Amino acid sequence: MELELRHLKTVRAIADAGSLTRAATALGLAQPALSAQLKRIERALGGALFVRGRHGVRATALGELVLERSRIVLPAVTELQQEAARFARAPRTAERLRIGGTHGPLLGALLDRLAGVAPDARMTTCTSWSERELAGQLTEGRLDFALAGTCGTASPPAGEGLVWREVAVDPVFVMMTDGHPLAHRAEVDLTALADEEWACVPGDGCFGDCFTASCARAGFTPRRMYETDTASLVHLVQVGRAVGLCRATFPTTPGIVTRPLADTPLTWRHLLGWHAATQRRDTAAAVLAQARMAHASVAANSDSYTEWMSAHRVP
């Protein structure tokens, strides 16, 4: 026999009553039926729970252990039942949106737009440098949508049932201190940066390999690459330690300029992902539309990006 909650309630009733007779009355059972049930419970637990005497019953050491645990388990189960009942009765007009993303201005812009079109929605976010981690959370049902990215035309993170749609494609820019000798140029040739040290944010895609390949085509090997968080990357650029690689939408930052690379050797593709089995098509289409508008607003706030788009006649 497997132990059930009703068995713990029976043991608790016997201990509270102090005798099988009084416990049987409280439980609405005949004493022989209660005695038989207690024996089954004791067999399931491996020993006697009570010692019977002239003045009633007294818990054994095993009985004290079971009673101590039941003082925790039974109230917890009661609280769970009450909370579940309240949850079931509560109106659920507010939608929940769990959105993940890699670090960058696009995630914040998307949240801002969603808050405007769905003011009652309850939104939570999860950020990660790993596109594969975000894909795993979509597959496991821990995220509703995820903003991720790939280098160039690389495939998006794999996952059974996942759907990925393109939000936008950006050129990769370089960031440098505003006192850098090349800071005044409209575009910077990669070969002109052959003697620099570099910095970028980490990731688990092919971006590092693609950058190295671009440098090789330009005739040099990068001296050093610092993979670090955004704040440290900005600091390394501001003090002149390194030139940074960034998305074209990188926000304006004091002491730093962002410049496009000539001939656009590197691009970054923004993607929105969800699981086909858990998202309605109309909801996914609406979030995708908001993500694309969020990207447009972020791009419009970057002077260097808008100048690049104008020069390349990008609408």
Phi, psi and omega in degrees: 000136176270141181290135180236167180299325181295331178291319176297322177296323178295313178299317179298318180295319179295316180296318181293321182284328180085356177203155178293326182295309181294323178295321179298320179295316181295327182270354181073034180239159170284146183300320179299323179293319179293319178299318179294321179294320179297320179297321178294320179296317180295323177295321180294328182266351173092013178176172182289140179260335182224149170255126182272136178221184182297330185254016177126215183238151177228134184293139172280179177299319176296320179298320178297320178298313181296320180293321179298317179292324182293332177294338177267314187291311187296314176296325180295319179293319178299316178297320177299315180298318180294317180294320178296321179295319177296319180297319181293328182277338186289137175292137180244079178271336182275132178273148176254133177232120177251113188239130177250163179187159169283161185293138180156168185290341185294322181298313179298320180294322178294316179300320179299317181292317180295323177297329179286322182270341179225072187297338181268356183288141176263116187244136172232155183231158175219125179249146180205148173283346188259116175295325179294323177296318178296319178297320178297322179290327173295315181298321182278357179080017179268349174229149175270319179219154178219134171265117179229189180201161176226155176280123178058236183255019180299153181291147177288168179303137182281155177174133183297126178084000182279143176242131177238135177230143182286132175268311180190164175237126181246148167287151173274128180257169170249146174245141182213161176299147182292352175262007180293143181302337181260004186295336183278349184284148177289322175224152182241129176283136182301325181296334180288349182252017187298332183267004184275157163267156190236159176216143176206168176277154182287169178183168181246018177263203186261013186301316181300317179294320180294322177296315179299320179295321178297320178295320179298319178295332178275357173095020178210166175247131181303135182294313182202145177235122174264117173261114187206177180287167186300317182297317180291323177299313180300319180297316180300323178288316183298325181271002177081013180287325185210163168260135184260150171260133184212162172288153183297340181274007181304130186291157178300130184228133181303137176081002185229143169239149174247138184225142176288153174271137180300136178069008174047068181289341183226139176229160179230127183256116177279134182231147171246129182238154174203170179262127186298330185280344186245354181239133175290149183298321183290325177294314180299318180296322180292317180293321178298317179298319179293324178296320180292322177290325177296319178296318180299321181290322178294317180298322181293339180273358179256112181299317182294326180287317180296325176294319179296316180297321179295318181292329182259009177056043175272126182292000000 
